Coordinates of C-alpha atoms in Angstrom, one line a residue:
Chain A
M17 CA -0.1 0.2 0.6
D18 CA 3.3 2.0 1.1
F19 CA 4.6 1.7 -2.9
Y20 CA 0.8 3.1 -4.2
L21 CA 1.6 5.8 -1.8
G22 CA 4.4 7.3 -2.8
L23 CA 3.3 6.5 -6.0
I24 CA 0.6 9.3 -5.6
Q25 CA 3.1 11.5 -3.6
I26 CA 5.4 11.3 -6.8
I27 CA 2.4 11.6 -9.1
G28 CA 1.2 15.1 -6.9
V29 CA 5.2 16.6 -7.5
H30 CA 5.8 16.2 -10.6
T31 CA 2.3 17.4 -11.7
L32 CA 3.1 20.2 -9.7
L33 CA 6.4 20.4 -11.5
G34 CA 4.8 20.4 -14.7
L35 CA 1.6 23.6 -14.1
S36 CA 4.7 25.4 -13.1
A37 CA 6.3 24.6 -17.2
Y38 CA 2.0 25.1 -18.6
C39 CA 2.0 28.8 -17.0
V40 CA 4.8 29.4 -18.8
L41 CA 3.9 27.7 -22.1
L42 CA 1.0 29.2 -22.2
T43 CA 2.4 32.3 -23.7
G44 CA 4.2 30.1 -26.0
Q45 CA 7.3 30.2 -24.0
V46 CA 9.7 26.9 -24.1
S47 CA 11.2 27.2 -20.1
L48 CA 14.1 24.3 -19.4
A49 CA 14.4 26.5 -16.0
Q50 CA 11.3 25.2 -14.8
A51 CA 14.4 22.5 -12.2
G52 CA 15.9 25.0 -11.0
F53 CA 13.5 27.1 -9.4
F54 CA 12.1 23.3 -8.2
A55 CA 16.1 23.5 -6.5
I56 CA 15.2 27.2 -5.6
G57 CA 11.9 25.6 -3.4
A58 CA 13.2 22.7 -1.9
Y59 CA 16.6 24.3 -0.9
V60 CA 14.8 27.8 1.3
A61 CA 12.0 25.4 2.3
G62 CA 14.8 22.5 3.8
I63 CA 16.2 24.8 5.1
L64 CA 13.8 26.7 7.0
T65 CA 12.8 24.1 8.7
V66 CA 15.2 22.2 9.4
L67 CA 18.0 25.0 10.2
A68 CA 15.4 27.4 11.8
Q69 CA 13.3 24.9 12.8
W70 CA 9.9 27.1 11.5
P71 CA 6.5 24.7 10.6
L72 CA 6.2 23.1 7.2
I73 CA 3.3 26.2 5.2
P74 CA 5.0 28.7 6.3
A75 CA 8.2 27.7 5.0
L76 CA 6.9 26.3 1.7
A77 CA 5.2 29.5 1.5
V78 CA 8.7 31.3 2.2
A79 CA 9.5 29.2 -0.9
A80 CA 7.3 29.4 -3.3
V81 CA 7.6 33.6 -3.1
V82 CA 11.5 33.4 -2.8
S83 CA 11.2 31.0 -5.9
G84 CA 8.9 33.5 -7.7
A85 CA 10.6 36.4 -6.7
V86 CA 14.2 34.4 -8.7
A87 CA 11.6 33.7 -11.6
C88 CA 10.8 37.4 -11.6
A89 CA 14.4 38.6 -11.6
V90 CA 15.7 35.9 -13.8
G91 CA 12.3 36.8 -16.9
F92 CA 12.8 40.4 -17.5
P93 CA 17.1 39.8 -19.0
A94 CA 15.7 36.4 -19.6
L95 CA 12.9 36.8 -22.0
R96 CA 13.7 39.4 -24.0
V97 CA 14.5 36.2 -26.2
K98 CA 12.5 33.5 -27.4
G99 CA 12.3 30.1 -29.3
L100 CA 16.1 28.6 -29.0
M101 CA 17.3 31.8 -27.3
L102 CA 15.0 31.5 -24.7
V103 CA 15.9 27.4 -24.4
V104 CA 18.8 28.1 -24.2
A105 CA 19.4 31.2 -21.4
T106 CA 17.4 29.1 -18.8
V107 CA 19.1 25.9 -19.2
A108 CA 21.6 28.1 -18.6
F109 CA 20.2 29.3 -15.6
G110 CA 19.2 26.7 -14.6
E111 CA 22.1 24.6 -14.5
A112 CA 24.2 27.7 -12.5
V113 CA 21.5 26.7 -10.0
R114 CA 21.7 22.9 -9.7
L115 CA 26.1 24.4 -10.2
F116 CA 25.4 27.0 -7.2
F117 CA 23.8 23.9 -4.9
F118 CA 26.1 21.6 -6.0
N119 CA 29.6 24.5 -4.5
F120 CA 26.7 25.4 -1.5
T121 CA 27.7 24.3 1.9
Y122 CA 25.9 25.8 5.0
Q123 CA 25.8 23.4 7.9
I124 CA 24.8 23.9 11.5
Q125 CA 25.7 21.4 14.4
A126 CA 22.9 19.5 16.3
G127 CA 23.9 17.3 19.0
V128 CA 26.2 14.3 16.7
L129 CA 24.7 15.4 13.5
H130 CA 25.4 18.2 11.2
L131 CA 22.4 19.7 9.3
G132 CA 22.1 21.3 6.1
P133 CA 23.4 21.0 2.2
H134 CA 26.5 20.1 2.4
G135 CA 27.9 20.3 -1.4
A136 CA 28.2 17.2 -3.9
E137 CA 26.9 15.5 -0.9
G138 CA 23.6 17.6 -0.9
F139 CA 20.7 18.3 2.0
R140 CA 20.0 15.3 4.2
Q141 CA 17.8 15.0 6.6
I142 CA 15.4 16.4 6.2
R143 CA 13.4 14.8 9.0
Y144 CA 9.7 16.9 8.8
F145 CA 7.9 14.6 8.2
P146 CA 8.4 11.7 10.9
Q147 CA 9.4 14.0 13.4
H148 CA 6.1 15.5 13.4
G149 CA 4.2 11.8 12.6
W150 CA 2.3 12.6 9.5
S151 CA 1.8 8.8 7.9
T152 CA 2.1 8.6 4.2
L153 CA -1.3 8.8 3.5
D154 CA -1.3 12.3 5.5
V155 CA 1.4 13.2 3.2
A156 CA -0.4 12.0 -0.1
L157 CA -4.0 14.0 1.2
F158 CA -1.7 16.5 2.2
I159 CA 0.3 17.2 -0.9
W160 CA -2.6 16.7 -3.1
T161 CA -5.0 19.3 -1.9
V162 CA -2.4 21.7 -3.4
V163 CA -2.1 20.0 -6.8
A164 CA -6.2 20.6 -6.6
L165 CA -6.1 24.5 -4.8
V166 CA -3.3 24.9 -8.0
M167 CA -5.2 23.6 -10.3
A168 CA -8.5 25.4 -9.3
G169 CA -6.5 28.1 -9.1
L170 CA -4.8 27.7 -13.0
W171 CA -8.6 26.8 -14.1
W172 CA -9.9 29.9 -12.9
L173 CA -6.7 32.0 -14.4
D174 CA -6.9 29.7 -18.0
H175 CA -11.2 31.4 -17.5
S176 CA -10.4 35.1 -16.8
R177 CA -9.4 37.0 -19.2
I178 CA -5.8 36.7 -18.2
G179 CA -5.9 33.6 -19.2
A180 CA -7.2 35.0 -22.6
V181 CA -4.1 37.2 -22.8
L182 CA -1.6 34.6 -22.0
R183 CA -3.1 32.5 -24.3
A184 CA -3.5 35.4 -26.8
V185 CA 0.8 36.1 -26.3
G186 CA 0.8 32.8 -27.0
E187 CA -0.6 32.6 -30.3
D188 CA 0.4 34.9 -31.9
E189 CA 2.8 38.1 -29.7
L190 CA 2.2 40.9 -32.5
A191 CA -0.7 40.8 -33.0
A192 CA -1.5 40.1 -29.2
Q193 CA 1.1 43.8 -28.5
S194 CA -1.2 44.9 -31.5
V195 CA -4.3 45.4 -29.8
G196 CA -2.3 46.6 -26.7
I197 CA -1.3 44.2 -24.3
N198 CA 2.0 44.9 -22.8
I199 CA 3.9 41.3 -23.5
T200 CA 6.7 41.6 -21.6
A201 CA 4.7 42.3 -18.5
V202 CA 2.7 39.4 -19.6
K203 CA 5.2 36.6 -19.9
V204 CA 7.1 37.7 -17.3
S205 CA 4.4 37.6 -14.9
A206 CA 3.5 34.5 -16.4
M207 CA 7.1 33.6 -15.7
T208 CA 6.8 35.1 -12.2
V209 CA 3.4 32.1 -11.3
G210 CA 5.3 29.3 -12.7
G211 CA 8.1 29.8 -10.2
F212 CA 5.7 30.3 -7.6
I213 CA 5.0 27.5 -8.4
A214 CA 7.7 25.5 -8.7
G215 CA 8.9 26.1 -5.4
I216 CA 5.4 24.9 -4.1
G217 CA 6.6 21.9 -5.9
G218 CA 10.9 21.7 -4.8
G219 CA 9.5 22.4 -1.3
I220 CA 6.7 19.2 -0.8
F221 CA 9.7 16.9 -2.2
A222 CA 12.6 18.0 -0.3
H223 CA 9.9 17.1 2.9
Y224 CA 8.4 13.9 1.1
T225 CA 12.3 12.7 -0.2
T226 CA 14.1 14.3 3.2
H227 CA 17.5 14.2 1.0
I228 CA 18.2 16.4 -1.6
E229 CA 20.7 16.3 -4.0
H230 CA 22.2 19.4 -7.7
A231 CA 22.3 15.8 -9.3
Q232 CA 17.9 15.6 -9.1
F233 CA 17.4 18.6 -10.8
G234 CA 19.3 19.2 -13.6
V235 CA 18.5 19.3 -17.1
V236 CA 16.7 15.5 -17.5
L237 CA 14.2 17.1 -14.8
A238 CA 13.7 20.4 -17.0
T239 CA 12.7 18.7 -20.0
F240 CA 10.4 16.2 -17.5
A241 CA 8.7 19.6 -16.8
I242 CA 8.0 20.8 -20.2
A243 CA 7.2 17.4 -20.8
Y244 CA 4.0 17.2 -19.1
P245 CA 1.8 20.0 -20.4
I246 CA 3.7 19.4 -24.3
L247 CA 2.6 15.0 -23.6
G248 CA -0.8 16.3 -21.8
G249 CA -1.9 19.5 -24.6
L250 CA -2.0 23.3 -23.4
S251 CA -6.1 23.0 -23.9
N252 CA -6.7 22.5 -19.9
V253 CA -4.3 22.0 -16.6
F254 CA -5.5 17.8 -16.6
G255 CA -3.4 17.6 -19.4
T256 CA -0.8 18.2 -17.6
L257 CA -1.6 16.1 -15.2
L258 CA -3.2 13.0 -16.8
A259 CA 0.6 13.1 -18.8
A260 CA 1.8 12.9 -15.3
V261 CA 0.2 10.0 -14.4
F262 CA 0.6 8.2 -18.3
I263 CA 4.4 9.4 -17.6
Q264 CA 5.3 8.3 -13.9
G265 CA 2.3 6.0 -13.1
F266 CA 2.6 4.0 -16.7
L267 CA 5.9 4.5 -18.6
I268 CA 8.0 5.0 -15.6
E269 CA 6.6 2.0 -12.7
G270 CA 3.9 -0.1 -14.5
L271 CA 6.3 -0.5 -17.2
R272 CA 8.3 -2.1 -14.4
F273 CA 8.1 -5.4 -14.9
M274 CA 9.8 -4.8 -18.3
G275 CA 13.7 -4.8 -16.7
D276 CA 16.2 -3.3 -18.6
W277 CA 13.7 -2.8 -21.8
R278 CA 12.1 -0.4 -19.5
N279 CA 14.2 2.1 -20.0
L280 CA 14.1 1.9 -23.8
L281 CA 10.6 2.5 -24.9
F282 CA 10.4 5.0 -21.7
G283 CA 12.0 6.9 -25.5
G284 CA 10.2 5.8 -27.8
L285 CA 6.7 5.8 -26.2
I286 CA 6.5 9.4 -25.9
V287 CA 8.1 9.7 -29.6
L288 CA 5.8 8.2 -30.8
A289 CA 3.1 9.6 -28.6
M290 CA 3.9 13.8 -30.1
N291 CA 4.3 11.9 -33.4
V292 CA 0.4 10.3 -32.9
R293 CA -1.2 12.9 -31.3
P294 CA 0.9 16.4 -32.2
R295 CA -0.9 18.4 -30.1
G296 CA -0.7 16.3 -26.9
L297 CA -3.0 13.4 -25.0
L298 CA -6.0 15.2 -24.0
D299 CA -6.8 16.9 -27.7
A300 CA -9.4 14.4 -29.1
G301 CA -12.9 13.5 -29.2
T302 CA -13.9 13.7 -25.1
T303 CA -12.5 17.5 -24.5
R304 CA -13.6 18.7 -28.4
A305 CA -17.1 20.4 -27.1
L306 CA -14.4 22.0 -24.5
R307 CA -11.8 22.4 -26.6
R308 CA -14.7 25.0 -28.6
L309 CA -14.4 27.6 -25.9
F310 CA -10.8 29.0 -27.0
A311 CA -10.1 29.4 -29.9
P312 CA -10.4 26.5 -32.0
R313 CA -7.3 25.0 -33.9
K314 CA -6.4 24.3 -37.4
E315 CA -4.6 21.3 -38.8
R316 CA -5.4 17.9 -36.4
S317 CA -3.0 15.9 -38.4
G318 CA -2.7 12.3 -37.4
A319 CA -4.6 12.8 -34.6
Chain B
M13 CA 51.2 33.9 -9.4
D14 CA 54.1 33.2 -10.6
L15 CA 55.8 31.9 -14.3
L16 CA 55.3 28.7 -13.7
D17 CA 50.9 29.1 -13.1
L18 CA 50.5 31.3 -16.1
I19 CA 52.9 28.9 -18.3
D20 CA 50.5 25.7 -16.8
A21 CA 47.7 28.6 -17.5
V22 CA 48.4 28.7 -20.8
Q23 CA 49.0 25.2 -21.5
S24 CA 45.1 24.1 -20.2
V25 CA 43.9 27.0 -22.3
A26 CA 45.3 25.9 -25.2
D27 CA 43.6 22.0 -24.9
G28 CA 41.2 23.4 -24.1
V29 CA 41.2 25.8 -27.7
L30 CA 42.1 22.5 -28.7
F31 CA 38.9 20.4 -27.6
G32 CA 36.8 23.7 -29.0
A33 CA 36.4 21.9 -32.5
T34 CA 34.4 19.0 -31.5
Y35 CA 31.8 22.4 -29.8
S36 CA 32.6 24.1 -33.1
L37 CA 31.2 21.2 -35.3
L38 CA 28.7 20.3 -32.1
G39 CA 27.3 24.0 -33.0
I40 CA 27.4 23.8 -36.4
G41 CA 25.1 21.3 -36.7
F42 CA 22.4 23.1 -34.5
T43 CA 22.7 25.8 -36.0
L44 CA 22.6 24.2 -39.7
I45 CA 19.3 22.1 -38.6
F46 CA 18.3 25.3 -37.1
G47 CA 19.1 26.7 -40.2
V48 CA 16.7 25.3 -42.3
M49 CA 13.8 24.4 -40.1
H50 CA 13.6 26.6 -37.6
K51 CA 13.8 24.0 -35.2
I52 CA 15.9 22.5 -33.0
N53 CA 16.9 19.1 -32.6
L54 CA 18.2 18.9 -29.0
S55 CA 18.9 14.7 -30.1
Y56 CA 21.3 15.6 -32.2
A57 CA 24.8 15.1 -30.2
A58 CA 22.9 12.3 -28.7
A59 CA 23.2 10.9 -32.2
S60 CA 26.6 11.8 -32.2
I61 CA 27.6 9.8 -29.2
G62 CA 25.6 6.9 -30.4
A63 CA 27.5 7.2 -34.2
A64 CA 31.1 6.9 -32.6
Y65 CA 29.5 4.1 -30.4
A66 CA 28.5 2.6 -34.3
S67 CA 32.0 3.2 -35.1
L68 CA 33.5 1.3 -32.0
L69 CA 31.0 -1.4 -33.1
V70 CA 32.6 -1.3 -36.9
M71 CA 35.3 -1.4 -35.1
S72 CA 34.9 -4.7 -33.4
V73 CA 33.6 -6.4 -36.5
V74 CA 36.2 -5.9 -38.8
Q75 CA 39.9 -5.1 -37.8
A76 CA 41.3 -2.3 -39.7
P77 CA 43.7 0.7 -38.2
A78 CA 41.9 3.6 -36.2
V79 CA 41.0 5.5 -38.9
L80 CA 38.8 4.0 -40.0
A81 CA 36.4 5.0 -36.8
F82 CA 36.6 8.1 -38.2
V83 CA 35.0 7.1 -41.7
A84 CA 32.6 4.2 -40.2
A85 CA 31.4 7.3 -37.2
A86 CA 30.9 9.7 -40.0
A87 CA 28.7 7.4 -41.7
A88 CA 26.7 5.7 -39.1
G89 CA 25.8 9.7 -38.0
G90 CA 24.4 10.0 -41.6
V91 CA 22.1 7.3 -40.7
I92 CA 20.7 8.0 -37.3
G93 CA 21.0 12.2 -38.5
G94 CA 18.6 10.5 -41.1
L95 CA 16.8 8.2 -39.2
V96 CA 15.8 11.3 -36.7
Y97 CA 14.7 13.4 -39.0
L98 CA 12.2 10.1 -40.0
V99 CA 10.9 9.8 -36.6
G100 CA 11.0 12.9 -35.2
F101 CA 10.4 15.2 -38.1
R102 CA 8.9 14.2 -41.1
F103 CA 5.5 13.7 -39.7
I104 CA 4.7 16.3 -37.3
P105 CA 3.0 19.4 -38.7
L106 CA 5.4 22.4 -38.8
A107 CA 3.4 24.4 -37.5
N108 CA 3.7 24.0 -33.6
P109 CA 7.3 23.4 -32.1
L110 CA 7.0 22.2 -29.6
A111 CA 5.9 19.1 -30.6
T112 CA 9.2 18.9 -32.2
L113 CA 10.6 20.3 -29.7
M114 CA 9.4 17.0 -27.3
S115 CA 10.1 14.4 -29.9
T116 CA 13.7 15.3 -30.6
V117 CA 13.7 14.5 -26.0
G118 CA 12.1 11.4 -26.9
L119 CA 14.9 10.7 -29.4
L120 CA 18.2 11.4 -26.8
L121 CA 16.6 10.0 -24.0
L122 CA 15.8 6.5 -26.8
I123 CA 19.2 6.8 -27.7
D124 CA 21.3 7.4 -24.6
E125 CA 18.9 4.2 -23.8
I126 CA 19.5 1.8 -26.3
I127 CA 23.6 2.8 -26.1
V128 CA 23.3 2.1 -22.8
H129 CA 21.4 -0.8 -23.1
A130 CA 24.1 -1.9 -25.4
T131 CA 26.9 -1.5 -23.5
D132 CA 25.0 -2.5 -19.6
G133 CA 26.1 1.1 -18.9
V134 CA 30.5 0.5 -18.6
P135 CA 32.3 3.0 -21.3
L136 CA 33.9 2.1 -23.3
S137 CA 37.7 2.9 -25.0
Y138 CA 37.7 5.1 -28.5
P139 CA 41.5 5.1 -29.9
A140 CA 43.3 7.6 -30.3
L141 CA 45.7 8.7 -32.7
F142 CA 49.3 10.0 -32.6
S143 CA 48.3 9.7 -28.7
D144 CA 52.3 9.3 -28.0
V145 CA 53.1 12.2 -30.8
I146 CA 53.9 15.7 -28.0
V147 CA 54.6 18.7 -29.9
Q148 CA 56.9 21.3 -27.6
V149 CA 56.3 25.2 -27.9
G150 CA 59.4 26.9 -26.2
P151 CA 58.0 25.4 -22.9
F152 CA 54.5 24.3 -23.9
G153 CA 53.4 20.5 -25.4
L154 CA 50.7 20.0 -27.5
R155 CA 48.9 16.8 -27.4
G156 CA 49.1 15.4 -30.5
D157 CA 46.0 13.4 -30.1
L158 CA 44.6 16.9 -29.8
M159 CA 46.0 18.9 -32.4
F160 CA 44.3 15.3 -34.8
V161 CA 41.3 16.3 -33.5
F162 CA 41.6 20.0 -34.3
A163 CA 43.2 19.6 -37.8
L164 CA 40.4 17.3 -38.2
G165 CA 36.9 19.6 -37.2
C166 CA 38.6 22.3 -40.1
V167 CA 38.8 20.5 -42.6
C168 CA 34.9 19.6 -41.8
M169 CA 34.8 22.9 -40.9
V170 CA 36.2 24.3 -44.5
L171 CA 34.3 20.6 -47.0
L172 CA 31.8 22.0 -45.6
L173 CA 31.9 25.7 -46.1
L174 CA 32.2 24.9 -49.8
L175 CA 30.0 22.1 -49.4
L176 CA 27.4 25.7 -48.4
Y177 CA 28.8 28.0 -50.7
R178 CA 29.8 26.2 -53.8
T179 CA 27.2 23.5 -54.3
R180 CA 24.0 23.7 -55.4
L181 CA 22.8 21.7 -53.0
G182 CA 24.4 24.4 -50.8
L183 CA 22.1 27.2 -52.5
A184 CA 19.2 24.6 -51.9
T185 CA 19.9 24.6 -48.4
R186 CA 20.6 28.0 -48.0
A187 CA 17.3 29.5 -49.8
V188 CA 14.9 27.2 -47.8
S189 CA 16.3 28.6 -44.6
Q190 CA 15.9 32.6 -45.9
Q191 CA 12.6 31.3 -47.8
P192 CA 11.2 28.4 -47.0
T193 CA 7.9 29.6 -49.3
A194 CA 9.5 31.2 -52.1
S195 CA 12.4 28.4 -52.7
L196 CA 8.8 26.2 -53.3
L197 CA 7.8 28.2 -55.6
C198 CA 11.5 28.2 -57.3
G199 CA 11.2 23.8 -57.5
I200 CA 13.1 23.3 -53.9
S201 CA 12.3 20.3 -52.5
T202 CA 12.0 21.4 -49.2
T203 CA 12.1 18.0 -47.6
R204 CA 14.8 16.8 -49.8
V205 CA 17.3 19.5 -48.7
N206 CA 15.9 19.0 -45.1
V207 CA 16.9 15.5 -44.5
L208 CA 19.8 15.9 -46.8
T209 CA 20.9 18.4 -43.9
F210 CA 19.7 16.3 -41.3
V211 CA 21.9 13.8 -43.0
I212 CA 24.9 16.7 -43.4
T213 CA 25.0 17.5 -40.2
G214 CA 24.9 13.6 -38.9
V215 CA 28.2 13.2 -40.7
V216 CA 29.5 16.0 -38.6
G217 CA 28.5 14.8 -35.4
G218 CA 29.4 11.4 -36.4
I219 CA 33.3 12.8 -36.8
A220 CA 32.7 15.3 -34.1
G221 CA 30.9 12.2 -31.5
A222 CA 33.9 10.1 -33.0
M223 CA 36.8 12.5 -32.1
T224 CA 35.0 13.7 -28.8
G225 CA 35.8 9.8 -27.9
A226 CA 39.1 10.3 -29.6
A227 CA 40.4 13.2 -27.2
I228 CA 39.0 11.0 -23.9
G229 CA 40.0 8.3 -24.6
M230 CA 36.8 7.0 -24.2
L231 CA 33.2 6.9 -24.5
S232 CA 30.2 7.0 -22.1
P233 CA 26.7 7.9 -22.6
L234 CA 27.2 10.1 -19.3
L235 CA 28.4 12.3 -22.5
S236 CA 25.5 13.3 -24.2
L237 CA 23.4 15.9 -22.0
P238 CA 26.7 17.8 -21.7
L239 CA 27.2 18.0 -25.2
T240 CA 23.8 18.7 -26.0
V241 CA 23.8 21.9 -24.0
K242 CA 27.8 22.9 -25.2
G243 CA 26.4 22.2 -28.1
L244 CA 23.6 24.4 -27.5
I245 CA 25.9 27.5 -25.8
V246 CA 27.9 27.0 -28.8
T247 CA 25.0 28.1 -31.2
V248 CA 23.9 30.9 -29.0
I249 CA 27.4 32.3 -28.5
G250 CA 27.8 32.2 -32.5
G251 CA 25.0 33.9 -33.3
L252 CA 22.2 32.0 -34.6
G253 CA 22.5 30.7 -38.0
S254 CA 25.9 31.8 -38.2
I255 CA 28.7 29.0 -39.2
P256 CA 31.9 31.5 -38.3
G257 CA 30.7 32.4 -35.1
A258 CA 29.8 28.9 -34.4
I259 CA 33.3 27.6 -35.3
I260 CA 34.5 31.3 -33.2
A261 CA 32.5 30.7 -29.8
G262 CA 33.3 26.2 -29.7
L263 CA 36.8 27.0 -29.7
I264 CA 36.2 30.1 -27.0
V265 CA 34.3 28.2 -24.9
G266 CA 36.8 25.1 -24.7
G267 CA 39.5 27.3 -23.7
L268 CA 37.8 29.3 -21.2
E269 CA 35.9 26.3 -20.5
N270 CA 40.1 25.0 -19.1
A271 CA 41.1 28.1 -17.4
F272 CA 38.0 28.2 -15.4
Q273 CA 38.7 25.5 -14.6
F274 CA 41.9 25.8 -13.9
F275 CA 41.2 28.6 -11.3
R276 CA 38.6 27.5 -10.2
G277 CA 38.2 23.9 -9.6
V278 CA 36.6 21.4 -12.3
S279 CA 33.1 21.1 -9.4
E280 CA 32.7 25.4 -10.1
R281 CA 33.8 25.3 -13.9
D282 CA 30.7 24.8 -15.8
L283 CA 28.6 27.2 -13.3
Y284 CA 31.3 30.6 -14.7
I285 CA 30.5 28.9 -18.5
M286 CA 26.3 29.4 -17.2
L287 CA 26.7 33.0 -16.2
L288 CA 29.0 33.9 -19.1
L289 CA 26.4 32.8 -21.5
F290 CA 23.6 34.0 -19.9
A291 CA 24.9 37.7 -20.1
F292 CA 26.0 36.9 -23.6
L293 CA 22.2 36.6 -23.9
V294 CA 21.4 39.5 -21.9
F295 CA 23.6 41.8 -23.7
R296 CA 24.4 41.1 -27.0
P297 CA 21.7 38.3 -27.7
G298 CA 22.8 38.1 -31.2
G299 CA 25.9 36.7 -30.8
I300 CA 29.8 37.8 -31.5
F301 CA 28.9 38.3 -35.8
A302 CA 25.4 39.9 -34.8
K303 CA 23.7 41.5 -38.0
S304 CA 21.8 44.3 -37.4
S305 CA 18.4 42.9 -37.5
G306 CA 18.4 38.9 -36.3
R307 CA 15.2 36.8 -36.2
D308 CA 14.9 34.7 -33.1

C-alpha cells in the first residue's frame, strides 16, 4: 500500500512541476529553468524547516515567494529573447542554479549530526514529516490538496481574462501587442507564477524525499517539466495531470516488469505519442466540446 | 602568480581551444538544422555519441586501422541523422514547434538508453590517433591527439563551408533557410533539403562524436547531455545561423572552460560558463557576429 501512496506522492509533486511549466508554455515560451526554481524551492523550504525549525506551511510559502521572485528577476532579462535562445538561456540559468547548490555548503551542528546542505553530498535529514508524526497517507493527502488548490487556481485563471491574454500572447505575439497587451509584462508574470508553483512543488519534494542533492535538479528534470504539459496538451490543466500520471504511473512504474527494456520504451513511446498526438494527449474526442471554448485550432493531422 | 603557474594556465587554455573544435562542430550542426527548419533538434549530440558507438561496433567486427573509426562514425552519423528526421520530424506538423521539441527529447532519451542497453552502461575506450606525439613549443607541449582532433575539425568546417557556398545543394539549403515558401516556388524540394541537411549534420555530428571519444579516450552515454548543453551554448554565443560564429564560439568555450577549471576547480567550472552565457544572452543576444536584424 505504501508503494502506491508513494507513487501518488510522486505524481502529485510532478504535476506541480508540470503545472509550473504549463503557465509559461501558455505564453508560447519554452522554459527549461523550471528545475532551477524547483531546486530553489526545495533548498529554501528544507533550510527553513530543518535549520530554522519553522512549520511546514510558512516554509513552503516562503519557498514559493523566493522562487517566484527569482523567476521574476530572471524573467526580465531572459524574456528579451525567444525561441531557441530562450531555451538555451533557461538551460543556462537552471544549470547555474544546480551548480550553485553543488558548491553550496551551510551546516550547523545539532548534537552529533551536522544539518544543512553540504555541497555535492546534498542536503540530508529533512525529517519534518517523520518528526511530526505524519503518515504516508497524510503526506499524500496534503500533496494532493495543494495540487487541487493550484489546479483550481490555474483553471480559474484560464477562464478569466488573464487566461485569454496569456493565450493571445502565446498564439501571436505581434497581434497581441497591436491590441495593446504589454507582452513583456505578461510573459514575466507567467514566469513568476510558474516559479511560484515550482517553488511549492520543490518544497514538498524536499520533504517527502528527506534527502536532496544537486544531481536531482538537472536538465533531465527540466525536460520532464515541459514534457508534462506538451505531452498532455495545452488546452487545459488536466492535460498536465494526465501526462504526469501517464509518465510517472505508466511509463516509469507501470512498465517496471519489463526490466531493462522499460527505459528503451520510455523514449520510444514519447516519440510515438508526439507523432500520433502532436497537440498532446488530452486533445481528442472527449475534450473536443471543451476545446470549442477556445479558438478553434486548424490542423489536427494524425490524431 | 609566478611564471610556472602562468605557463600551466596557458597550457590548459591551449588544450581547451584544441578540444573546442568538437564544440564548434556540434554548434554548426545545431545552427544548420535550426537554419533550414527553424526547429531545435535536442537529440543531435546524443546521435553524435551514438554514431561514435556505432563506429566502435564496426571496429570490433572488422580489423581496421584506427582512422577507419572516424569514417565509420561519419557514415553512421549520416544514417542516424536521416532516421532522426524520419522519426522525429517527418510526420509531425511543422506549425507546432513544441511537438518536434518533445519528440527530439524522446529521441535523446531513446538513443541514450539504446547505448546503455547495448553496453550495460560501462564506458568503452575509444582509439586515439597520434596520442604518443607531443610537440614542444617553447615551454608548452601540444598533445598529438588533440592536435589531430583540431585539424580534423578544421578540415570538416572547410568542407562544410565549401558545400554550403560552392554547390547547388548548398545554394538550395541557404535558400530554404532564408525563405522556405519562395524556395518551394522556385522548384526546390524542401523535404529533400531537410533530409539532406539532417544527413549532412549527422555526418558532421558523427565526426564530432568520434573526436570527443578520441580526445577523452573513452565513450560514455553520460557525455550526451553535457555535449547537448555545450552545443546549444556555442550556437547561441556564435549567433544563430552563423557558421563562422559557431566555429569561433566553440573554440572560445573550449578555452574558457579549461581556464575556469584551472583557476576555480572542476566543480565550479560549468557554473561560470553558464553565467557567462546568461550575460551574453542579455547583453548581446545576437551572438558574436550579430547582424542588425536578427529573426529570433
